[in-house]
C-alpha cells in the first residue's frame, strides 16, 4: 500500500471515530436531559429549582446545538468533494503542460486560463469550507460546555439537599 492510500485510509478511520463521538455526545446530552426531567423533585427551595431548570435549559441548548452541528456535516463533505475535483483538474492541466512542452502558445494560454479558473473555484470553496469549520468550532464549544455546565447545574441542584442535611 502506498503512502497516499494509507493516509486516506487513516483519514477515513479518523472521520468515522469523530462522527461516532459526535453522535455519542449528542445522545448523552439528550439522555441526561430526559433523565433529569423524569427524576426531578421540586421539594426543596426556589434556589434549587432555579438551578435545576437552568441545568435543563443548558442541556437542551447543548442538544439543539449538537443537532445543528450534525446537520452541517454533509455540507462539509460536499465542499471537500468540490475542492478535490478542482484540485484534480488543476493537477491534470499542469501534467498536460509538463508532458508536452512543445504545445502551441495559444493552447498554453488556454491551459493557463483553465488553471486560473480552477484555482478561483478552488479558492471559493476553500473559503466556504473555512467559514464552515470556524462555525463548527463555535458550535462544538457551545455543545461541549453546555453539556458540562448543564450536568454541573443538575448535580448541584440534586446535591444541595443532602449537603444541607449533612451540615445540619
mmCIF file of C-alpha atoms in Angstrom, residues 23-159:
data_model
loop_
_atom_site.group_PDB
_atom_site.id
_atom_site.type_symbol
_atom_site.label_atom_id
_atom_site.label_comp_id
_atom_site.label_asym_id
_atom_site.label_seq_id
_atom_site.Cartn_x
_atom_site.Cartn_y
_atom_site.Cartn_z
ATOM 1 C CA UNK A 23 -23.283 11.017 17.997
ATOM 2 C CA UNK A 24 -22.295 9.797 21.457
ATOM 3 C CA UNK A 25 -22.156 13.320 22.909
ATOM 4 C CA UNK A 26 -25.455 14.229 21.294
ATOM 5 C CA UNK A 27 -27.128 11.083 22.634
ATOM 6 C CA UNK A 28 -25.593 11.640 26.060
ATOM 7 C CA UNK A 29 -26.898 15.209 26.154
ATOM 8 C CA UNK A 30 -30.498 14.279 25.403
ATOM 9 C CA UNK A 31 -30.343 11.206 27.668
ATOM 10 C CA UNK A 32 -29.137 13.302 30.608
ATOM 11 C CA UNK A 33 -31.816 15.896 29.888
ATOM 12 C CA UNK A 34 -34.550 13.245 29.776
ATOM 13 C CA UNK A 35 -33.348 11.537 32.950
ATOM 14 C CA UNK A 36 -33.052 14.795 34.874
ATOM 15 C CA UNK A 37 -36.568 15.843 33.838
ATOM 16 C CA UNK A 38 -38.067 12.429 34.667
ATOM 17 C CA UNK A 39 -36.437 12.193 38.083
ATOM 18 C CA UNK A 40 -36.966 15.811 39.140
ATOM 19 C CA UNK A 41 -38.420 16.543 42.571
ATOM 20 C CA UNK A 42 -39.135 20.130 43.425
ATOM 21 C CA UNK A 43 -39.422 19.649 47.189
ATOM 22 C CA UNK A 44 -36.598 21.984 48.097
ATOM 23 C CA UNK A 45 -36.044 25.691 47.902
ATOM 24 C CA UNK A 46 -36.654 28.011 44.989
ATOM 25 C CA UNK A 47 -32.887 28.281 44.543
ATOM 26 C CA UNK A 48 -32.617 24.534 43.924
ATOM 27 C CA UNK A 49 -35.488 24.674 41.438
ATOM 28 C CA UNK A 50 -33.901 27.580 39.563
ATOM 29 C CA UNK A 51 -30.548 25.774 39.429
ATOM 30 C CA UNK A 52 -32.252 22.591 38.172
ATOM 31 C CA UNK A 53 -34.206 24.457 35.494
ATOM 32 C CA UNK A 54 -31.035 26.257 34.413
ATOM 33 C CA UNK A 55 -29.356 22.870 34.041
ATOM 34 C CA UNK A 56 -32.245 21.652 31.898
ATOM 35 C CA UNK A 57 -32.041 24.745 29.706
ATOM 36 C CA UNK A 58 -28.285 24.297 29.261
ATOM 37 C CA UNK A 59 -28.693 20.618 28.375
ATOM 38 C CA UNK A 60 -31.463 21.465 25.908
ATOM 39 C CA UNK A 61 -29.433 24.227 24.245
ATOM 40 C CA UNK A 62 -26.431 21.904 24.090
ATOM 41 C CA UNK A 63 -28.526 19.222 22.387
ATOM 42 C CA UNK A 64 -30.023 21.582 19.829
ATOM 43 C CA UNK A 65 -26.595 22.997 19.008
ATOM 44 C CA UNK A 66 -25.300 19.432 18.626
ATOM 45 C CA UNK A 67 -28.088 18.750 16.140
ATOM 46 C CA UNK A 68 -27.151 21.893 14.207
ATOM 47 C CA UNK A 69 -23.550 20.668 14.018
ATOM 48 C CA UNK A 70 -24.619 17.272 12.705
ATOM 49 C CA UNK A 71 -26.841 18.968 10.151
ATOM 50 C CA UNK A 72 -23.801 20.744 8.675
ATOM 51 C CA UNK A 73 -21.607 17.646 8.282
ATOM 52 C CA UNK A 74 -22.953 16.746 4.799
ATOM 53 C CA UNK A 75 -22.206 20.307 3.622
ATOM 54 C CA UNK A 76 -18.618 19.894 4.797
ATOM 55 C CA UNK A 77 -18.241 16.720 2.728
ATOM 56 C CA UNK A 78 -19.812 18.356 -0.329
ATOM 57 C CA UNK A 79 -17.365 21.248 -0.118
ATOM 58 C CA UNK A 80 -14.468 18.790 0.233
ATOM 59 C CA UNK A 81 -15.610 16.892 -2.857
ATOM 60 C CA UNK A 82 -15.827 20.108 -4.902
ATOM 61 C CA UNK A 83 -12.394 21.200 -3.717
ATOM 62 C CA UNK A 84 -10.913 17.806 -4.598
ATOM 63 C CA UNK A 85 -12.428 17.993 -8.099
ATOM 64 C CA UNK A 86 -10.898 21.426 -8.707
ATOM 65 C CA UNK A 87 -7.539 20.220 -7.381
ATOM 66 C CA UNK A 88 -7.601 17.176 -9.674
ATOM 67 C CA UNK A 89 -8.453 19.397 -12.674
ATOM 68 C CA UNK A 90 -5.538 21.702 -11.830
ATOM 69 C CA UNK A 91 -3.144 18.777 -11.419
ATOM 70 C CA UNK A 92 -4.288 17.245 -14.728
ATOM 71 C CA UNK A 93 -3.811 20.522 -16.602
ATOM 72 C CA UNK A 94 -0.340 21.030 -15.115
ATOM 73 C CA UNK A 95 0.667 17.492 -16.056
ATOM 74 C CA UNK A 96 -0.524 18.082 -19.631
ATOM 75 C CA UNK A 97 1.679 21.173 -19.804
ATOM 76 C CA UNK A 98 4.677 19.242 -18.482
ATOM 77 C CA UNK A 99 4.162 16.232 -20.766
ATOM 78 C CA UNK A 100 4.119 18.278 -23.926
ATOM 79 C CA UNK A 101 6.399 21.336 -23.684
ATOM 80 C CA UNK A 102 6.008 21.894 -27.457
ATOM 81 C CA UNK A 103 2.362 22.963 -27.170
ATOM 82 C CA UNK A 104 1.462 25.951 -29.364
ATOM 83 C CA UNK A 105 1.284 29.259 -27.446
ATOM 84 C CA UNK A 106 -2.498 29.560 -27.889
ATOM 85 C CA UNK A 107 -3.054 26.143 -26.246
ATOM 86 C CA UNK A 108 -0.651 27.021 -23.420
ATOM 87 C CA UNK A 109 -2.641 30.208 -22.855
ATOM 88 C CA UNK A 110 -5.936 28.289 -22.770
ATOM 89 C CA UNK A 111 -4.498 25.783 -20.308
ATOM 90 C CA UNK A 112 -3.191 28.617 -18.128
ATOM 91 C CA UNK A 113 -6.606 30.311 -18.210
ATOM 92 C CA UNK A 114 -8.246 26.995 -17.335
ATOM 93 C CA UNK A 115 -5.846 26.542 -14.404
ATOM 94 C CA UNK A 116 -6.587 30.062 -13.151
ATOM 95 C CA UNK A 117 -10.343 29.475 -13.393
ATOM 96 C CA UNK A 118 -9.975 26.214 -11.487
ATOM 97 C CA UNK A 119 -7.866 27.927 -8.817
ATOM 98 C CA UNK A 120 -10.573 30.586 -8.393
ATOM 99 C CA UNK A 121 -13.180 27.860 -7.981
ATOM 100 C CA UNK A 122 -10.994 26.009 -5.505
ATOM 101 C CA UNK A 123 -10.388 29.206 -3.502
ATOM 102 C CA UNK A 124 -14.124 29.950 -3.457
ATOM 103 C CA UNK A 125 -14.968 26.553 -1.972
ATOM 104 C CA UNK A 126 -11.974 26.706 0.345
ATOM 105 C CA UNK A 127 -13.197 29.997 1.853
ATOM 106 C CA UNK A 128 -16.669 28.493 2.306
ATOM 107 C CA UNK A 129 -15.181 25.437 3.998
ATOM 108 C CA UNK A 130 -13.012 27.572 6.287
ATOM 109 C CA UNK A 131 -16.091 29.553 7.349
ATOM 110 C CA UNK A 132 -17.971 26.306 7.950
ATOM 111 C CA UNK A 133 -15.122 24.877 10.029
ATOM 112 C CA UNK A 134 -14.982 28.060 12.092
ATOM 113 C CA UNK A 135 -18.725 27.737 12.692
ATOM 114 C CA UNK A 136 -18.195 24.049 13.604
ATOM 115 C CA UNK A 137 -15.675 25.106 16.251
ATOM 116 C CA UNK A 138 -18.063 27.611 17.795
ATOM 117 C CA UNK A 139 -20.952 25.152 17.800
ATOM 118 C CA UNK A 140 -18.735 22.445 19.290
ATOM 119 C CA UNK A 141 -17.684 24.807 22.065
ATOM 120 C CA UNK A 142 -21.324 25.634 22.899
ATOM 121 C CA UNK A 143 -22.321 21.959 22.697
ATOM 122 C CA UNK A 144 -19.468 20.741 24.898
ATOM 123 C CA UNK A 145 -19.624 23.414 27.560
ATOM 124 C CA UNK A 146 -23.433 23.466 27.535
ATOM 125 C CA UNK A 147 -23.365 19.742 28.306
ATOM 126 C CA UNK A 148 -20.797 20.160 31.075
ATOM 127 C CA UNK A 149 -22.498 23.180 32.645
ATOM 128 C CA UNK A 150 -25.939 21.617 32.355
ATOM 129 C CA UNK A 151 -24.712 18.480 34.075
ATOM 130 C CA UNK A 152 -22.981 20.580 36.728
ATOM 131 C CA UNK A 153 -26.139 22.597 37.450
ATOM 132 C CA UNK A 154 -28.292 19.472 37.717
ATOM 133 C CA UNK A 155 -25.744 17.849 40.036
ATOM 134 C CA UNK A 156 -25.605 20.960 42.219
ATOM 135 C CA UNK A 157 -29.389 21.186 42.456
ATOM 136 C CA UNK A 158 -29.612 17.493 43.367
ATOM 137 C CA UNK A 159 -26.669 17.677 45.744
#
